């Protein structure tokens, strides 16, 4: 059985706010740590039937970039809804919201 790993390193300032975020993955085509300004991770806890979510961003990430980041996440969720459930109507509604938010 193949095994894959994803690793994050977060450098924090004195107030525990991320200064730098680095990531690497076993299937990453680039060698070594890659830097990023934001990461959003969601996991499903089947026991509690609830989502655990972790969002981190560096203090120098610009507001416009943050908005684009979340709009693109939402668009990706819409695509995942289609592959995971086949619910095209729900995906279309999410994509419509993303189009509206992209104009603001």
Short mmCIF file of N, CA, C and O in Angstrom, two decimals:
data_model
loop_
_atom_site.label_atom_id
_atom_site.label_comp_id
_atom_site.label_asym_id
_atom_site.label_seq_id
_atom_site.Cartn_x
_atom_site.Cartn_y
_atom_site.Cartn_z
N UNK A 1 0.84 -1.17 0.00
CA UNK A 1 0.00 0.00 0.00
C UNK A 1 0.89 1.24 0.00
O UNK A 1 1.83 1.35 0.78
N UNK A 2 0.56 2.18 -0.88
CA UNK A 2 1.31 3.43 -0.95
C UNK A 2 0.92 4.33 0.21
O UNK A 2 -0.23 4.37 0.64
N UNK A 3 1.88 5.08 0.71
CA UNK A 3 1.65 6.01 1.80
C UNK A 3 2.15 7.39 1.35
O UNK A 3 3.18 7.50 0.71
N UNK A 4 1.38 8.43 1.67
CA UNK A 4 1.77 9.79 1.33
C UNK A 4 1.72 10.65 2.59
O UNK A 4 0.92 10.39 3.49
N UNK A 5 2.59 11.65 2.63
CA UNK A 5 2.63 12.54 3.79
C UNK A 5 2.59 13.99 3.32
O UNK A 5 3.13 14.34 2.28
N UNK A 6 1.95 14.83 4.13
CA UNK A 6 1.95 16.27 3.94
C UNK A 6 2.46 16.88 5.25
O UNK A 6 2.01 16.50 6.33
N UNK A 7 3.37 17.82 5.13
CA UNK A 7 4.01 18.40 6.31
C UNK A 7 3.95 19.92 6.23
O UNK A 7 4.21 20.50 5.17
N UNK A 8 3.59 20.57 7.34
CA UNK A 8 3.57 22.03 7.43
C UNK A 8 4.49 22.48 8.55
O UNK A 8 4.51 21.89 9.62
N UNK A 9 5.25 23.54 8.29
CA UNK A 9 6.04 24.23 9.31
C UNK A 9 5.52 25.66 9.38
O UNK A 9 5.37 26.32 8.34
N UNK A 10 5.24 26.12 10.58
CA UNK A 10 4.71 27.47 10.77
C UNK A 10 5.63 28.23 11.72
O UNK A 10 5.85 27.78 12.84
N UNK A 11 6.18 29.35 11.25
CA UNK A 11 6.98 30.23 12.10
C UNK A 11 6.04 31.28 12.69
O UNK A 11 5.36 31.99 11.95
N UNK A 12 6.01 31.37 14.02
CA UNK A 12 5.11 32.29 14.71
C UNK A 12 5.87 33.46 15.30
O UNK A 12 7.02 33.31 15.72
N UNK A 13 5.19 34.62 15.39
CA UNK A 13 5.80 35.75 16.07
C UNK A 13 5.52 35.64 17.57
O UNK A 13 4.98 34.63 18.04
N UNK A 14 5.88 36.67 18.34
CA UNK A 14 5.72 36.62 19.79
C UNK A 14 4.26 36.54 20.23
O UNK A 14 3.95 36.14 21.35
N UNK A 15 3.31 36.89 19.32
CA UNK A 15 1.88 36.81 19.63
C UNK A 15 1.23 35.57 19.01
O UNK A 15 0.00 35.50 18.90
N UNK A 16 2.05 34.63 18.58
CA UNK A 16 1.59 33.38 17.95
C UNK A 16 0.84 33.60 16.63
O UNK A 16 -0.03 32.82 16.26
N UNK A 17 1.19 34.67 15.93
CA UNK A 17 0.64 34.94 14.60
C UNK A 17 1.66 34.45 13.58
O UNK A 17 2.86 34.73 13.70
N UNK A 18 1.21 33.70 12.56
CA UNK A 18 2.16 33.18 11.58
C UNK A 18 2.92 34.27 10.82
O UNK A 18 2.32 35.19 10.27
N UNK A 19 4.23 34.17 10.84
CA UNK A 19 5.11 35.00 10.00
C UNK A 19 5.35 34.32 8.66
O UNK A 19 5.35 34.96 7.62
N UNK A 20 5.61 33.04 8.72
CA UNK A 20 5.91 32.24 7.53
C UNK A 20 5.23 30.89 7.66
O UNK A 20 5.10 30.35 8.76
N UNK A 21 4.79 30.35 6.53
CA UNK A 21 4.22 29.01 6.47
C UNK A 21 4.94 28.27 5.35
O UNK A 21 5.06 28.78 4.23
N UNK A 22 5.41 27.08 5.66
CA UNK A 22 6.09 26.24 4.69
C UNK A 22 5.38 24.89 4.63
O UNK A 22 4.83 24.44 5.63
N UNK A 23 5.41 24.26 3.47
CA UNK A 23 4.81 22.94 3.34
C UNK A 23 5.67 22.07 2.45
O UNK A 23 6.46 22.55 1.64
N UNK A 24 5.50 20.78 2.62
CA UNK A 24 6.13 19.79 1.76
C UNK A 24 5.23 18.57 1.74
O UNK A 24 4.42 18.36 2.66
N UNK A 25 5.33 17.79 0.71
CA UNK A 25 4.54 16.57 0.58
C UNK A 25 5.39 15.51 -0.10
O UNK A 25 6.26 15.83 -0.92
N UNK A 26 5.11 14.27 0.23
CA UNK A 26 5.89 13.19 -0.35
C UNK A 26 5.71 13.12 -1.87
O UNK A 26 6.62 12.69 -2.57
N UNK A 27 4.60 13.56 -2.41
CA UNK A 27 4.36 13.55 -3.85
C UNK A 27 4.62 14.92 -4.50
O UNK A 27 4.27 15.15 -5.66
N UNK A 28 5.23 15.83 -3.76
CA UNK A 28 5.51 17.17 -4.26
C UNK A 28 6.59 17.08 -5.34
O UNK A 28 7.67 16.56 -5.08
N UNK A 29 6.33 17.60 -6.55
CA UNK A 29 7.36 17.53 -7.59
C UNK A 29 8.54 18.46 -7.33
O UNK A 29 9.62 18.26 -7.87
N UNK A 30 8.35 19.47 -6.48
CA UNK A 30 9.45 20.38 -6.10
C UNK A 30 10.19 19.79 -4.92
O UNK A 30 9.59 19.17 -4.06
N UNK A 31 11.48 20.01 -4.87
CA UNK A 31 12.26 19.49 -3.75
C UNK A 31 12.29 20.50 -2.61
O UNK A 31 12.42 21.69 -2.83
N UNK A 32 12.16 20.02 -1.39
CA UNK A 32 12.28 20.86 -0.21
C UNK A 32 10.99 21.58 0.13
O UNK A 32 9.95 21.39 -0.50
N UNK A 33 11.09 22.41 1.16
CA UNK A 33 9.93 23.15 1.64
C UNK A 33 9.55 24.25 0.67
O UNK A 33 10.39 24.89 0.07
N UNK A 34 8.25 24.45 0.52
CA UNK A 34 7.71 25.52 -0.30
C UNK A 34 7.02 26.50 0.63
O UNK A 34 6.34 26.10 1.56
N UNK A 35 7.18 27.80 0.37
CA UNK A 35 6.52 28.76 1.24
C UNK A 35 5.15 29.11 0.66
O UNK A 35 4.91 28.99 -0.54
N UNK A 36 4.25 29.50 1.55
CA UNK A 36 2.91 29.91 1.17
C UNK A 36 2.45 30.96 2.16
O UNK A 36 3.03 31.12 3.23
N UNK A 37 1.41 31.69 1.81
CA UNK A 37 0.89 32.70 2.72
C UNK A 37 -0.36 32.24 3.45
O UNK A 37 -0.75 32.86 4.43
N UNK A 38 -0.99 31.16 2.99
CA UNK A 38 -2.21 30.70 3.66
C UNK A 38 -2.42 29.21 3.41
O UNK A 38 -1.99 28.66 2.40
N UNK A 39 -3.09 28.59 4.36
CA UNK A 39 -3.46 27.19 4.24
C UNK A 39 -4.82 27.01 4.93
O UNK A 39 -5.11 27.64 5.95
N UNK A 40 -5.65 26.18 4.34
CA UNK A 40 -6.95 25.86 4.92
C UNK A 40 -7.13 24.35 4.83
O UNK A 40 -7.07 23.78 3.74
N UNK A 41 -7.33 23.73 5.96
CA UNK A 41 -7.44 22.27 6.03
C UNK A 41 -8.75 21.92 6.73
O UNK A 41 -9.09 22.49 7.76
N UNK A 42 -9.48 20.99 6.16
CA UNK A 42 -10.71 20.52 6.79
C UNK A 42 -10.66 19.00 6.86
O UNK A 42 -10.23 18.34 5.91
N UNK A 43 -11.06 18.45 7.99
CA UNK A 43 -11.14 17.01 8.15
C UNK A 43 -12.53 16.65 8.68
O UNK A 43 -13.17 17.44 9.37
N UNK A 44 -12.98 15.46 8.33
CA UNK A 44 -14.29 14.97 8.78
C UNK A 44 -14.09 13.99 9.92
O UNK A 44 -13.40 12.99 9.78
N UNK A 45 -14.69 14.30 11.05
CA UNK A 45 -14.66 13.42 12.22
C UNK A 45 -15.92 12.56 12.16
O UNK A 45 -17.01 13.02 12.46
N UNK A 46 -15.77 11.33 11.73
CA UNK A 46 -16.95 10.48 11.55
C UNK A 46 -17.61 10.10 12.87
O UNK A 46 -18.80 9.83 12.92
N UNK A 47 -16.83 10.08 13.95
CA UNK A 47 -17.41 9.75 15.25
C UNK A 47 -18.37 10.84 15.71
O UNK A 47 -19.48 10.57 16.14
N UNK A 48 -17.94 12.09 15.64
CA UNK A 48 -18.77 13.22 16.06
C UNK A 48 -19.63 13.76 14.92
O UNK A 48 -20.44 14.66 15.14
N UNK A 49 -19.41 13.23 13.71
CA UNK A 49 -20.14 13.67 12.52
C UNK A 49 -20.05 15.20 12.39
O UNK A 49 -21.06 15.89 12.29
N UNK A 50 -18.82 15.68 12.38
CA UNK A 50 -18.60 17.12 12.31
C UNK A 50 -17.25 17.39 11.63
O UNK A 50 -16.38 16.53 11.59
N UNK A 51 -17.11 18.60 11.14
CA UNK A 51 -15.90 19.02 10.47
C UNK A 51 -14.99 19.77 11.43
O UNK A 51 -15.45 20.61 12.20
N UNK A 52 -13.71 19.43 11.39
CA UNK A 52 -12.69 20.20 12.11
C UNK A 52 -11.94 20.99 11.04
O UNK A 52 -11.53 20.43 10.03
N UNK A 53 -11.81 22.29 11.24
CA UNK A 53 -11.20 23.14 10.24
C UNK A 53 -10.05 23.92 10.85
O UNK A 53 -10.13 24.38 11.97
N UNK A 54 -8.97 24.04 10.09
CA UNK A 54 -7.80 24.78 10.51
C UNK A 54 -7.45 25.78 9.42
O UNK A 54 -7.21 25.38 8.27
N UNK A 55 -7.47 27.06 9.73
CA UNK A 55 -7.11 28.12 8.79
C UNK A 55 -5.93 28.89 9.35
O UNK A 55 -5.97 29.34 10.50
N UNK A 56 -4.90 29.05 8.55
CA UNK A 56 -3.73 29.84 8.93
C UNK A 56 -3.36 30.75 7.77
O UNK A 56 -3.45 30.35 6.61
N UNK A 57 -2.97 31.98 8.09
CA UNK A 57 -2.45 32.88 7.08
C UNK A 57 -1.41 33.78 7.73
O UNK A 57 -1.46 34.05 8.91
N UNK A 58 -0.47 34.22 6.90
CA UNK A 58 0.58 35.10 7.42
C UNK A 58 0.04 36.51 7.55
O UNK A 58 -0.89 36.90 6.83
N UNK A 59 0.63 37.27 8.45
CA UNK A 59 0.14 38.61 8.71
C UNK A 59 0.38 39.56 7.55
O UNK A 59 -0.25 40.60 7.47
N UNK A 60 1.25 39.19 6.60
CA UNK A 60 1.47 40.06 5.45
C UNK A 60 0.62 39.70 4.23
O UNK A 60 0.74 40.30 3.18
N UNK A 61 -0.29 38.73 4.38
CA UNK A 61 -1.17 38.39 3.26
C UNK A 61 -2.17 39.53 3.06
O UNK A 61 -2.82 39.99 3.99
N UNK A 62 -2.29 39.97 1.82
CA UNK A 62 -3.17 41.09 1.50
C UNK A 62 -4.63 40.64 1.48
O UNK A 62 -4.94 39.50 1.15
N UNK A 63 -5.52 41.57 1.83
CA UNK A 63 -6.95 41.28 1.93
C UNK A 63 -7.51 40.78 0.60
O UNK A 63 -8.25 39.80 0.55
N UNK A 64 -7.13 41.42 -0.50
CA UNK A 64 -7.61 40.99 -1.82
C UNK A 64 -7.19 39.56 -2.14
O UNK A 64 -7.97 38.78 -2.70
N UNK A 65 -5.95 39.22 -1.79
CA UNK A 65 -5.47 37.85 -2.01
C UNK A 65 -6.23 36.86 -1.13
O UNK A 65 -6.54 35.75 -1.56
N UNK A 66 -6.54 37.27 0.10
CA UNK A 66 -7.29 36.40 1.01
C UNK A 66 -8.69 36.13 0.46
O UNK A 66 -9.16 35.00 0.48
N UNK A 67 -9.34 37.17 -0.05
CA UNK A 67 -10.67 36.99 -0.63
C UNK A 67 -10.61 36.04 -1.83
O UNK A 67 -11.43 35.13 -1.96
N UNK A 68 -9.61 36.24 -2.70
CA UNK A 68 -9.46 35.36 -3.86
C UNK A 68 -9.19 33.93 -3.41
O UNK A 68 -9.74 32.98 -3.99
N UNK A 69 -8.36 33.75 -2.40
CA UNK A 69 -8.05 32.43 -1.85
C UNK A 69 -9.33 31.69 -1.46
O UNK A 69 -9.55 30.54 -1.84
N UNK A 70 -10.20 32.37 -0.72
CA UNK A 70 -11.43 31.71 -0.27
C UNK A 70 -12.44 31.51 -1.38
O UNK A 70 -13.15 30.49 -1.41
N UNK A 71 -12.51 32.42 -2.34
CA UNK A 71 -13.39 32.21 -3.49
C UNK A 71 -12.93 30.99 -4.27
O UNK A 71 -13.75 30.14 -4.68
N UNK A 72 -11.62 30.85 -4.45
CA UNK A 72 -11.10 29.68 -5.18
C UNK A 72 -11.31 28.40 -4.39
O UNK A 72 -11.56 27.33 -4.98
N UNK A 73 -11.22 28.46 -3.06
CA UNK A 73 -11.52 27.28 -2.24
C UNK A 73 -12.98 26.88 -2.44
O UNK A 73 -13.29 25.70 -2.63
N UNK A 74 -13.87 27.87 -2.39
CA UNK A 74 -15.31 27.58 -2.57
C UNK A 74 -15.57 26.97 -3.95
O UNK A 74 -16.36 26.02 -4.08
N UNK A 75 -14.92 27.48 -4.97
CA UNK A 75 -15.08 26.93 -6.31
C UNK A 75 -14.58 25.49 -6.36
O UNK A 75 -15.20 24.62 -6.99
N UNK A 76 -13.47 25.23 -5.69
CA UNK A 76 -12.94 23.86 -5.61
C UNK A 76 -13.89 22.93 -4.87
O UNK A 76 -14.04 21.75 -5.23
N UNK A 77 -14.54 23.45 -3.83
CA UNK A 77 -15.53 22.66 -3.09
C UNK A 77 -16.68 22.29 -4.02
O UNK A 77 -17.17 21.15 -4.01
N UNK A 78 -17.11 23.23 -4.85
CA UNK A 78 -18.18 22.95 -5.81
C UNK A 78 -17.78 21.81 -6.74
O UNK A 78 -18.58 20.89 -7.00
N UNK A 79 -16.56 21.84 -7.23
CA UNK A 79 -16.07 20.76 -8.10
C UNK A 79 -16.03 19.43 -7.35
O UNK A 79 -16.39 18.38 -7.89
N UNK A 80 -15.61 19.49 -6.08
CA UNK A 80 -15.55 18.26 -5.28
C UNK A 80 -16.94 17.70 -5.00
O UNK A 80 -17.12 16.48 -4.94
N UNK A 81 -17.92 18.58 -4.83
CA UNK A 81 -19.31 18.14 -4.60
C UNK A 81 -19.77 17.27 -5.77
O UNK A 81 -20.40 16.23 -5.57
N UNK A 82 -19.44 17.70 -6.99
CA UNK A 82 -19.84 16.91 -8.17
C UNK A 82 -19.19 15.54 -8.13
O UNK A 82 -19.86 14.52 -8.31
N UNK A 83 -17.86 15.49 -7.90
CA UNK A 83 -17.21 14.17 -7.91
C UNK A 83 -17.60 13.30 -6.74
O UNK A 83 -17.68 12.09 -6.87
N UNK A 84 -17.85 13.92 -5.58
CA UNK A 84 -18.16 13.13 -4.39
C UNK A 84 -19.62 12.70 -4.31
O UNK A 84 -19.92 11.62 -3.81
N UNK A 85 -20.53 13.56 -4.79
CA UNK A 85 -21.96 13.27 -4.61
C UNK A 85 -22.75 13.26 -5.91
O UNK A 85 -23.89 12.78 -5.94
N UNK A 86 -22.20 13.85 -6.96
CA UNK A 86 -22.94 13.96 -8.21
C UNK A 86 -23.98 15.07 -8.19
O UNK A 86 -24.77 15.21 -9.13
N UNK A 87 -24.02 15.87 -7.14
CA UNK A 87 -25.02 16.92 -6.98
C UNK A 87 -24.62 18.16 -7.79
O UNK A 87 -23.99 19.09 -7.28
N UNK A 88 -25.00 18.19 -9.07
CA UNK A 88 -24.64 19.29 -9.95
C UNK A 88 -25.36 20.59 -9.58
O UNK A 88 -24.80 21.67 -9.72
N UNK A 89 -26.59 20.47 -9.08
CA UNK A 89 -27.34 21.67 -8.71
C UNK A 89 -26.64 22.42 -7.57
O UNK A 89 -26.48 23.64 -7.63
N UNK A 90 -26.23 21.69 -6.56
CA UNK A 90 -25.53 22.33 -5.43
C UNK A 90 -24.23 22.96 -5.91
O UNK A 90 -23.89 24.09 -5.53
N UNK A 91 -23.50 22.26 -6.76
CA UNK A 91 -22.23 22.77 -7.29
C UNK A 91 -22.47 24.05 -8.10
O UNK A 91 -21.72 25.02 -7.97
N UNK A 92 -23.50 24.06 -8.93
CA UNK A 92 -23.81 25.25 -9.73
C UNK A 92 -24.15 26.43 -8.83
O UNK A 92 -23.74 27.57 -9.10
N UNK A 93 -24.88 26.20 -7.75
CA UNK A 93 -25.23 27.28 -6.83
C UNK A 93 -23.99 27.85 -6.16
O UNK A 93 -23.86 29.07 -6.00
N UNK A 94 -23.06 26.99 -5.77
CA UNK A 94 -21.81 27.46 -5.17
C UNK A 94 -21.01 28.26 -6.19
O UNK A 94 -20.47 29.33 -5.89
N UNK A 95 -20.92 27.74 -7.42
CA UNK A 95 -20.20 28.47 -8.48
C UNK A 95 -20.85 29.83 -8.74
O UNK A 95 -20.14 30.83 -8.97
N UNK A 96 -22.17 29.90 -8.69
CA UNK A 96 -22.86 31.19 -8.88
C UNK A 96 -22.48 32.18 -7.80
O UNK A 96 -22.24 33.37 -8.08
N UNK A 97 -22.42 31.73 -6.55
CA UNK A 97 -22.00 32.59 -5.44
C UNK A 97 -20.55 33.07 -5.69
O UNK A 97 -20.24 34.24 -5.48
N UNK A 98 -19.69 32.17 -6.13
CA UNK A 98 -18.30 32.53 -6.40
C UNK A 98 -18.22 33.62 -7.48
O UNK A 98 -17.42 34.56 -7.38
N UNK A 99 -19.05 33.51 -8.53
CA UNK A 99 -19.07 34.53 -9.59
C UNK A 99 -19.48 35.88 -9.02
O UNK A 99 -18.88 36.92 -9.35
N UNK A 100 -20.49 35.88 -8.16
CA UNK A 100 -20.95 37.13 -7.56
C UNK A 100 -19.86 37.73 -6.69
O UNK A 100 -19.55 38.93 -6.76
N UNK A 101 -19.22 36.91 -5.87
CA UNK A 101 -18.17 37.39 -4.96
C UNK A 101 -16.94 37.86 -5.72
O UNK A 101 -16.23 38.76 -5.25
N UNK A 102 -16.69 37.29 -6.88
CA UNK A 102 -15.52 37.69 -7.67
C UNK A 102 -15.66 39.10 -8.20
O UNK A 102 -14.66 39.76 -8.51
N UNK A 103 -16.87 39.59 -8.31
CA UNK A 103 -17.12 40.94 -8.84
C UNK A 103 -16.99 42.01 -7.76
O UNK A 103 -16.99 43.18 -8.08
N UNK A 104 -16.92 41.62 -6.49
CA UNK A 104 -16.89 42.63 -5.42
C UNK A 104 -15.49 43.04 -5.08
O UNK A 104 -14.53 42.42 -5.35
#
